[in-house]
Coordinates of C-alpha atoms and ligand atoms in Angstrom, one line a residue:
X17 CA -57.1 8.3 -101.1
X18 CA -53.4 8.6 -102.0
X19 CA -50.9 10.5 -99.9
X20 CA -47.3 11.2 -100.8
X21 CA -44.6 11.9 -98.2
X22 CA -41.4 13.2 -99.9
X23 CA -38.0 14.6 -98.9
X24 CA -38.1 12.2 -95.9
X25 CA -35.4 10.3 -94.0
X26 CA -36.9 6.9 -94.1
X27 CA -36.3 4.4 -91.3
X28 CA -38.0 1.2 -92.5
X29 CA -37.0 -0.9 -89.5
X30 CA -36.2 -3.7 -91.9
X31 CA -33.3 -5.8 -90.8
X32 CA -30.0 -4.4 -92.2
X33 CA -31.6 -1.6 -94.2
X34 CA -30.0 1.8 -93.6
X35 CA -31.9 5.0 -93.3
X36 CA -32.2 6.7 -96.7
X37 CA -33.7 9.9 -98.2
X38 CA -36.7 9.2 -100.3
X39 CA -40.5 9.0 -100.3
X40 CA -43.4 6.9 -99.2
X41 CA -46.8 6.6 -100.7
X42 CA -50.0 5.3 -99.2
X43 CA -53.3 4.4 -100.8
X44 CA -56.2 3.9 -98.5
X45 CA -54.8 1.9 -95.6
X46 CA -51.8 0.4 -97.2
X47 CA -48.2 1.5 -98.1
X48 CA -47.9 1.5 -101.9
X49 CA -44.3 2.7 -102.3
X50 CA -41.2 3.2 -100.2
X51 CA -38.0 4.1 -102.0
X52 CA -35.9 6.7 -103.8
X53 CA -37.7 9.6 -105.3
X54 CA -36.2 9.0 -108.8
X55 CA -37.9 5.6 -108.9
X56 CA -41.2 6.7 -107.4
X57 CA -44.4 6.2 -109.5
X58 CA -46.3 9.4 -110.4
X59 CA -50.0 9.8 -109.9
X60 CA -52.8 11.9 -108.4
X61 CA -52.3 12.4 -104.7
X62 CA -54.9 13.9 -102.4
X63 CA -52.0 15.3 -100.4
X64 CA -48.3 15.7 -101.0
X65 CA -46.4 16.3 -97.8
X66 CA -42.8 17.8 -97.8
X67 CA -41.2 16.1 -94.8
X68 CA -38.3 18.6 -94.9
X69 CA -35.8 15.9 -93.9
X70 CA -37.8 14.6 -91.0
X71 CA -37.9 10.9 -90.2
X72 CA -40.7 8.6 -91.3
X73 CA -40.9 5.3 -89.5
X74 CA -43.3 2.6 -88.3
X75 CA -45.5 3.7 -85.4
X76 CA -44.8 2.5 -81.9
X77 CA -46.7 -0.5 -80.6
X78 CA -47.7 -0.1 -76.9
X79 CA -48.0 -3.8 -76.0
X80 CA -49.5 -3.5 -72.5
X81 CA -51.9 -0.9 -71.2
X82 CA -55.1 -0.3 -69.3
X83 CA -56.3 2.8 -71.1
X84 CA -59.4 3.3 -68.9
X85 CA -57.3 3.9 -65.9
X86 CA -56.8 7.5 -66.9
X87 CA -59.4 8.1 -64.2
X88 CA -56.9 7.1 -61.5
X89 CA -53.9 9.2 -62.7
X90 CA -52.4 11.0 -59.7
X91 CA -55.1 9.6 -57.5
X92 CA -53.4 6.7 -55.8
X93 CA -49.7 7.1 -56.1
X94 CA -46.8 6.0 -53.9
X95 CA -48.3 2.7 -52.8
X96 CA -47.1 -0.9 -53.1
X97 CA -48.8 -3.1 -55.8
X98 CA -51.1 -5.0 -53.5
X99 CA -52.3 -1.9 -51.5
X100 CA -52.7 0.0 -54.7
X101 CA -54.8 -2.7 -56.4
X102 CA -56.9 -3.9 -53.4
X103 CA -57.5 -0.6 -51.6
X104 CA -57.5 2.0 -54.3
X105 CA -58.1 0.5 -57.7
X106 CA -60.5 -2.5 -57.4
X107 CA -63.1 -0.7 -55.3
X108 CA -63.3 2.2 -57.8
X109 CA -63.3 0.0 -60.8
X110 CA -66.4 -1.7 -59.3
X111 CA -68.2 1.6 -59.8
X112 CA -67.1 2.1 -63.4
X113 CA -69.6 1.7 -66.2
X114 CA -68.9 0.7 -69.8
X115 CA -69.7 4.3 -70.9
X116 CA -67.2 5.6 -68.4
X117 CA -64.6 3.2 -69.7
X118 CA -65.3 4.4 -73.3
X119 CA -64.7 8.1 -72.4
X120 CA -61.6 7.4 -70.4
X121 CA -60.2 5.3 -73.2
X122 CA -60.7 8.2 -75.6
X123 CA -58.6 10.4 -73.3
X124 CA -55.9 7.8 -73.4
X125 CA -56.0 7.6 -77.2
X126 CA -55.3 11.3 -77.5
X127 CA -52.2 10.8 -75.4
X128 CA -51.1 7.7 -77.5
X129 CA -51.4 9.7 -80.7
X130 CA -49.1 12.5 -79.3
X131 CA -46.5 9.8 -78.4
X132 CA -46.5 8.1 -81.9
X133 CA -48.4 5.0 -80.7
X134 CA -50.2 3.4 -83.6
X135 CA -51.5 0.3 -81.8
X136 CA -52.2 -0.8 -78.3
X137 CA -52.8 -4.0 -76.5
X138 CA -55.4 -3.1 -73.9
X139 CA -56.6 -5.2 -70.9
X140 CA -59.5 -3.5 -69.2
X141 CA -63.0 -3.9 -67.9
X142 CA -65.4 -3.5 -70.8
X143 CA -63.8 -4.6 -74.1
X144 CA -66.9 -3.7 -76.1
X145 CA -67.0 -0.1 -75.2
X146 CA -63.1 0.1 -75.4
X147 CA -63.4 -1.2 -78.9
X148 CA -66.1 1.4 -79.7
X149 CA -63.8 4.2 -78.5
X150 CA -60.9 2.8 -80.6
X151 CA -63.0 2.5 -83.7
X152 CA -64.4 6.0 -83.3
X153 CA -61.0 7.5 -82.7
X154 CA -59.2 5.4 -85.4
X155 CA -56.8 3.5 -83.0
X156 CA -55.7 0.0 -83.7
X157 CA -56.3 -2.1 -80.7
X158 CA -55.8 -5.7 -79.6
X159 CA -58.1 -6.2 -76.6
X160 CA -57.1 -8.7 -73.9
X161 CA -59.4 -10.3 -71.4
X162 CA -58.4 -9.6 -67.9
X163 CA -60.4 -12.6 -66.5
X164 CA -60.1 -13.3 -62.8
X165 CA -62.1 -14.8 -60.0
X166 CA -64.2 -11.6 -59.7
X167 CA -65.3 -11.8 -63.3
X168 CA -66.3 -12.0 -66.1
X169 CA -67.5 -15.6 -66.6
X170 CA -65.8 -18.0 -69.0
X171 CA -68.9 -17.8 -71.2
X172 CA -68.5 -14.0 -71.5
X173 CA -64.8 -14.5 -72.4
X174 CA -65.6 -17.0 -75.1
X175 CA -68.5 -14.8 -76.5
X176 CA -66.2 -11.7 -76.6
X177 CA -63.5 -13.8 -78.4
X178 CA -65.9 -14.8 -81.1
X179 CA -67.7 -11.5 -81.4
X180 CA -64.9 -8.9 -81.1
X181 CA -62.5 -10.8 -83.4
X182 CA -63.4 -9.7 -86.9
X183 CA -65.9 -7.1 -85.8
X184 CA -63.7 -4.3 -87.2
X185 CA -60.4 -4.3 -89.0
X186 CA -58.9 -2.1 -86.3
X187 CA -59.9 -4.5 -83.4
X188 CA -58.8 -7.9 -82.2
X189 CA -59.4 -9.8 -79.0
X190 CA -57.0 -12.1 -77.2
X191 CA -57.5 -14.6 -74.5
X192 CA -56.0 -13.5 -71.2
X193 CA -56.2 -13.7 -67.5
X194 CA -55.4 -10.9 -65.1
X195 CA -52.7 -12.8 -63.0
X196 CA -52.1 -16.0 -61.1
X197 CA -52.8 -14.3 -57.8
X198 CA -56.3 -13.2 -58.9
X199 CA -57.4 -16.6 -60.2
X200 CA -57.9 -19.9 -58.5
X201 CA -56.6 -23.2 -59.9
X202 CA -60.0 -24.4 -61.1
X203 CA -60.7 -21.2 -63.1
X204 CA -57.3 -21.5 -64.7
X205 CA -57.9 -25.1 -65.6
X206 CA -61.1 -24.0 -67.3
X207 CA -59.3 -21.2 -69.2
X208 CA -56.8 -23.8 -70.3
X209 CA -59.7 -25.8 -71.9
X210 CA -60.7 -22.7 -73.8
X211 CA -57.1 -22.1 -74.9
X212 CA -57.0 -25.6 -76.3
X213 CA -60.4 -25.3 -78.0
X214 CA -59.3 -22.3 -79.9
X215 CA -55.5 -23.1 -80.0
X216 CA -55.0 -19.6 -78.7
X217 CA -52.0 -17.9 -77.1
X218 CA -52.4 -16.6 -73.5
X219 CA -51.7 -13.1 -72.2
X220 CA -51.2 -12.5 -68.5
X221 CA -49.5 -10.3 -65.9
X222 CA -46.7 -12.5 -64.5
X223 CA -43.7 -12.4 -62.3
X224 CA -44.2 -8.7 -61.7
X225 CA -43.1 -8.6 -58.0
X226 CA -41.0 -10.9 -55.9
X227 CA -44.0 -11.3 -53.5
X228 CA -46.2 -12.6 -56.3
X229 CA -43.6 -15.3 -57.2
X230 CA -42.9 -16.3 -53.6
X231 CA -46.6 -16.6 -52.9
X232 CA -47.2 -18.8 -56.0
X233 CA -44.3 -21.0 -54.9
X234 CA -46.0 -21.2 -51.5
X235 CA -49.3 -22.2 -53.0
X236 CA -48.3 -24.6 -55.7
X237 CA -44.6 -25.3 -55.2
X238 CA -43.8 -23.7 -58.6
X239 CA -43.1 -20.3 -60.0
X240 CA -46.0 -18.6 -61.9
X241 CA -44.5 -19.5 -65.3
X242 CA -44.0 -23.1 -64.3
X243 CA -47.5 -23.3 -62.8
X244 CA -49.2 -21.9 -65.9
X245 CA -47.1 -24.2 -68.1
X246 CA -48.2 -27.2 -65.9
X247 CA -51.8 -26.4 -66.6
X248 CA -51.2 -26.3 -70.4
X249 CA -52.0 -22.5 -70.5
X250 CA -48.8 -21.8 -72.6
X251 CA -49.3 -24.7 -75.0
X252 CA -50.1 -22.3 -77.9
X253 CA -47.6 -19.6 -76.9
X254 CA -48.4 -16.2 -75.4
X255 CA -47.0 -13.2 -73.7
X256 CA -46.2 -12.3 -70.1
X257 CA -46.5 -8.7 -69.0
X258 CA -43.6 -7.5 -66.8
X259 CA -41.5 -10.7 -66.3
X260 CA -39.3 -8.9 -63.7
X261 CA -38.7 -11.9 -61.4
X262 CA -38.4 -14.9 -63.9
X263 CA -35.8 -17.6 -63.2
X264 CA -33.5 -19.3 -65.6
X265 CA -35.9 -22.3 -65.6
X266 CA -38.8 -20.0 -66.4
X267 CA -36.9 -18.6 -69.4
X268 CA -36.3 -22.2 -70.7
X269 CA -40.1 -22.8 -70.5
X270 CA -40.7 -19.4 -72.3
X271 CA -38.3 -20.4 -75.1
X272 CA -39.9 -23.8 -75.5
X273 CA -43.4 -22.5 -75.5
X274 CA -42.8 -19.3 -77.5
X275 CA -43.7 -16.9 -74.7
X276 CA -42.8 -13.3 -75.3
X277 CA -42.3 -10.6 -72.7
X278 CA -43.7 -7.1 -72.5
X279 CA -41.6 -4.9 -70.3
X280 CA -43.2 -1.9 -68.5
X281 CA -40.2 -0.1 -67.0
X282 CA -41.8 3.1 -65.7
X283 CA -44.5 1.1 -63.9
X284 CA -42.0 -1.4 -62.4
X285 CA -40.0 1.5 -61.1
X286 CA -42.9 3.5 -59.6
X287 CA -44.3 0.5 -57.9
X288 CA -40.8 -0.6 -56.8
X289 CA -41.4 -4.0 -58.5
X290 CA -37.8 -4.3 -59.8
X291 CA -35.9 -4.2 -63.0
X292 CA -36.6 -6.8 -65.7
X293 CA -33.7 -8.9 -67.1
X294 CA -34.1 -7.5 -70.6
X295 CA -30.5 -8.2 -71.7
X296 CA -30.8 -11.8 -70.6
X297 CA -34.2 -12.3 -72.5
X298 CA -32.7 -10.9 -75.7
X299 CA -29.5 -13.0 -75.4
X300 CA -31.7 -16.1 -75.0
X301 CA -33.8 -15.2 -78.0
X302 CA -37.0 -14.3 -76.2
X303 CA -39.1 -11.7 -78.0
X304 CA -39.4 -8.5 -75.9
X305 CA -41.9 -5.7 -76.6
X306 CA -42.6 -2.5 -74.6
X307 CA -45.7 -1.3 -72.8
X308 CA -46.6 1.7 -70.8
X309 CA -48.9 -0.2 -68.4
X310 CA -51.9 1.9 -67.2
X311 CA -51.9 5.6 -66.5
X312 CA -52.3 5.0 -62.8
X313 CA -49.1 2.9 -62.2
X314 CA -46.9 4.8 -64.7
X315 CA -48.5 7.6 -64.9
X316 CA -47.7 8.7 -68.5
X317 CA -48.5 6.9 -71.7
X318 CA -45.3 7.9 -73.3
X319 CA -43.3 5.4 -75.4
X320 CA -40.2 7.7 -75.5
X321 CA -39.9 7.6 -71.8
X322 CA -40.3 3.8 -71.8
X323 CA -37.7 3.4 -74.5
X324 CA -35.2 5.4 -72.6
X325 CA -35.9 3.5 -69.4
X326 CA -35.6 0.1 -71.1
X327 CA -32.0 0.8 -72.2
X328 CA -30.9 2.8 -69.2
X329 CA -32.2 0.3 -66.7
X330 CA -30.7 -2.7 -68.6
X331 CA -27.3 -0.9 -68.6
X332 CA -27.5 -0.4 -64.8
X333 CA -28.8 -3.9 -64.1
X334 CA -26.0 -5.5 -66.0
X335 CA -23.5 -2.7 -65.0
X336 CA -22.6 -2.7 -68.7
X337 CA -23.1 0.4 -70.9
X338 CA -23.1 -1.8 -73.9
X339 CA -26.3 -3.6 -72.9
X340 CA -29.5 -3.2 -75.0
X341 CA -28.4 -0.4 -77.4
X342 CA -30.8 2.0 -79.0
X343 CA -31.4 0.1 -82.3
X344 CA -32.5 -2.9 -80.2
X345 CA -34.9 -0.7 -78.3
X346 CA -36.4 0.7 -81.4
X347 CA -36.9 -2.9 -82.7
X348 CA -38.7 -3.8 -79.5
X349 CA -41.0 -0.7 -79.8
X350 CA -41.9 -1.5 -83.5
X351 CA -41.1 -4.9 -85.0
X352 CA -41.2 -7.0 -81.8
X353 CA -44.4 -5.2 -80.7
X354 CA -46.0 -6.1 -84.0
X355 CA -45.0 -9.8 -83.5
X356 CA -46.4 -9.8 -79.9
X357 CA -49.7 -8.1 -81.0
X358 CA -49.9 -10.6 -84.0
X359 CA -49.9 -7.7 -86.4
X360 CA -46.8 -8.4 -88.5
X361 CA -48.3 -6.3 -91.3
X362 CA -47.5 -3.2 -89.3
X363 CA -43.9 -4.1 -88.3
X364 CA -41.9 -2.2 -91.0
X365 CA -42.3 0.3 -93.8
X366 CA -42.7 -1.8 -97.0
X367 CA -45.0 -2.0 -100.0
X368 CA -48.2 -3.8 -99.0
X369 CA -47.9 -3.2 -95.3
X370 CA -50.6 -1.4 -93.3
X371 CA -50.0 2.4 -93.2
X372 CA -49.3 2.8 -89.5
X373 CA -46.7 5.5 -89.7
X374 CA -45.2 8.3 -87.7
X375 CA -43.1 11.4 -88.6
X376 CA -40.5 12.6 -86.1
X377 CA -39.4 16.2 -86.2
X378 CA -35.6 16.3 -86.6
X379 CA -35.6 20.1 -86.9
X380 CA -35.7 20.6 -83.1
X381 CA -32.7 21.2 -80.8
X382 CA -32.9 17.8 -79.1
X383 CA -32.5 16.0 -82.5
X384 CA -29.5 18.0 -83.6
X385 CA -26.9 17.2 -84.9
X386 CA -28.3 14.3 -87.0
X387 CA -25.3 11.9 -86.6
X388 CA -27.2 8.8 -85.5
X389 CA -31.0 8.8 -85.9
X390 CA -31.8 5.7 -83.8
X391 CA -29.7 7.0 -81.0
X392 CA -31.3 10.4 -81.2
X393 CA -34.7 8.9 -81.0
X394 CA -34.0 6.6 -78.0
X395 CA -31.5 8.7 -76.0
X396 CA -32.6 12.3 -76.6
X397 CA -36.0 12.0 -78.4
X398 CA -39.3 12.9 -76.7
X399 CA -42.9 13.0 -77.6
X400 CA -42.8 16.6 -78.7
X401 CA -40.8 15.3 -81.7
X402 CA -43.9 13.5 -82.9
X403 CA -45.0 15.6 -85.9
X404 CA -47.6 13.2 -87.3
X405 CA -49.3 9.9 -86.4
X406 CA -51.1 7.9 -89.1
X407 CA -53.1 4.8 -88.4
X408 CA -54.6 2.6 -91.1
X409 CA -53.8 5.3 -93.7
X410 CA -55.5 8.1 -91.8
X411 CA -53.6 11.0 -90.4
X412 CA -55.1 11.3 -86.9
X413 CA -52.5 13.8 -85.3
X414 CA -50.4 16.4 -87.1
X415 CA -48.5 19.4 -85.9
X416 CA -50.1 19.3 -82.4
X417 CA -53.7 19.0 -83.7
X418 CA -56.1 16.0 -83.6
X419 CA -58.0 15.5 -86.8
X420 CA -61.8 15.5 -86.4
X421 CA -61.8 15.3 -82.6
X422 CA -63.4 17.6 -80.1
X423 CA -60.6 17.5 -77.6
X424 CA -62.3 19.8 -75.1
X425 CA -65.4 17.6 -75.1
X426 CA -63.3 14.5 -74.3
X427 CA -61.5 16.4 -71.4
X428 CA -64.9 17.6 -70.0
X429 CA -66.6 14.2 -70.2
X430 CA -63.5 12.5 -68.7
X431 CA -63.4 15.0 -65.8
X432 CA -67.0 14.2 -65.0
X433 CA -66.3 10.5 -64.8
X434 CA -63.2 11.1 -62.7
X435 CA -65.2 13.2 -60.3
X436 CA -67.7 10.3 -59.9
X437 CA -65.0 7.8 -59.2
X438 CA -62.8 9.9 -57.0
Ligands
ZN15 ZN1 -50.9 -4.1 -66.3

């Protein structure tokens, strides 16, 4: 299947490449041409889409989420992290089945598509049924195990790692643990053995709150980053989610071990966890991506809101309006996200890359005048500017409509699950 997008403003996200007017072709799940119209190859296209000057760019990578938590949106708000987790979330999650998780993930995927998200990194309860939901809906997904002392077993983690990686081109599976405070030392030592067996990076919630860091220092005499490093858990790199309360020494370890950060600013604000030192990470050369976190701690799955918060909060934290400018934020949401998800074939628009592409509507009041497109996207853009979302060469969302999906059925099934878990 060949698709041609023409009359487009093309933002490739390649380093030092300016936005230009031209066209982009896809064939099956790959980009086959990006460039000026006069140089474009001819051919038979299944569809030719006049972009009318709208922007074509790589889709956003949501690097940290718990999609199945759509069940808990607006159910347990205005609580601190530990009360929220222990009293509201964990008891309800104990009642959630794999089928429930599948339905709730589908609801989340609808929201991702409206926000221009073309891949997610999802840590939640039943990776198999989350994977099924993503394959059915066409969403690219890196699953991450959320292992902790309540489950699953290490054997299950290893089996999932071997079974889910390679099961479908849209799906991957990463080794992860939920957090230091939900694992004991022996469990983490055993995870470290698995990490070394497969030479795998590790993904974990870390240094999200000051309490978490203080308690870890109380238990082990080290910050969570230093403690995990002492167990060899970062020997093959990895990613920490949040990284709000890291120290200078932590950052040195992160640089040495190639540990990236996924920042989740809306969730950090709502749970009053703090403001992550994004400017400092970037200046040190640490790779930073952006996540929404789950729809219970955020509560939206909206990358535009996250992008705005990343830059606005960095400016206030540093008391410097020059901190983390819009092009840097766009890079985090696309190129850096692809690096952290280990999907560098989705980072930019170029021949041979996977066709994970979005179109943003510039013919709307909030995008006028068109003086600086990256600034428009980050500072005044919003999800209603998403005109199209294509994943793996398939247009899944276009002009407010979802292709081949019975939206009402998903709403109805998700409501029934929510009623059960309330
Ligand atoms: Zn999280």
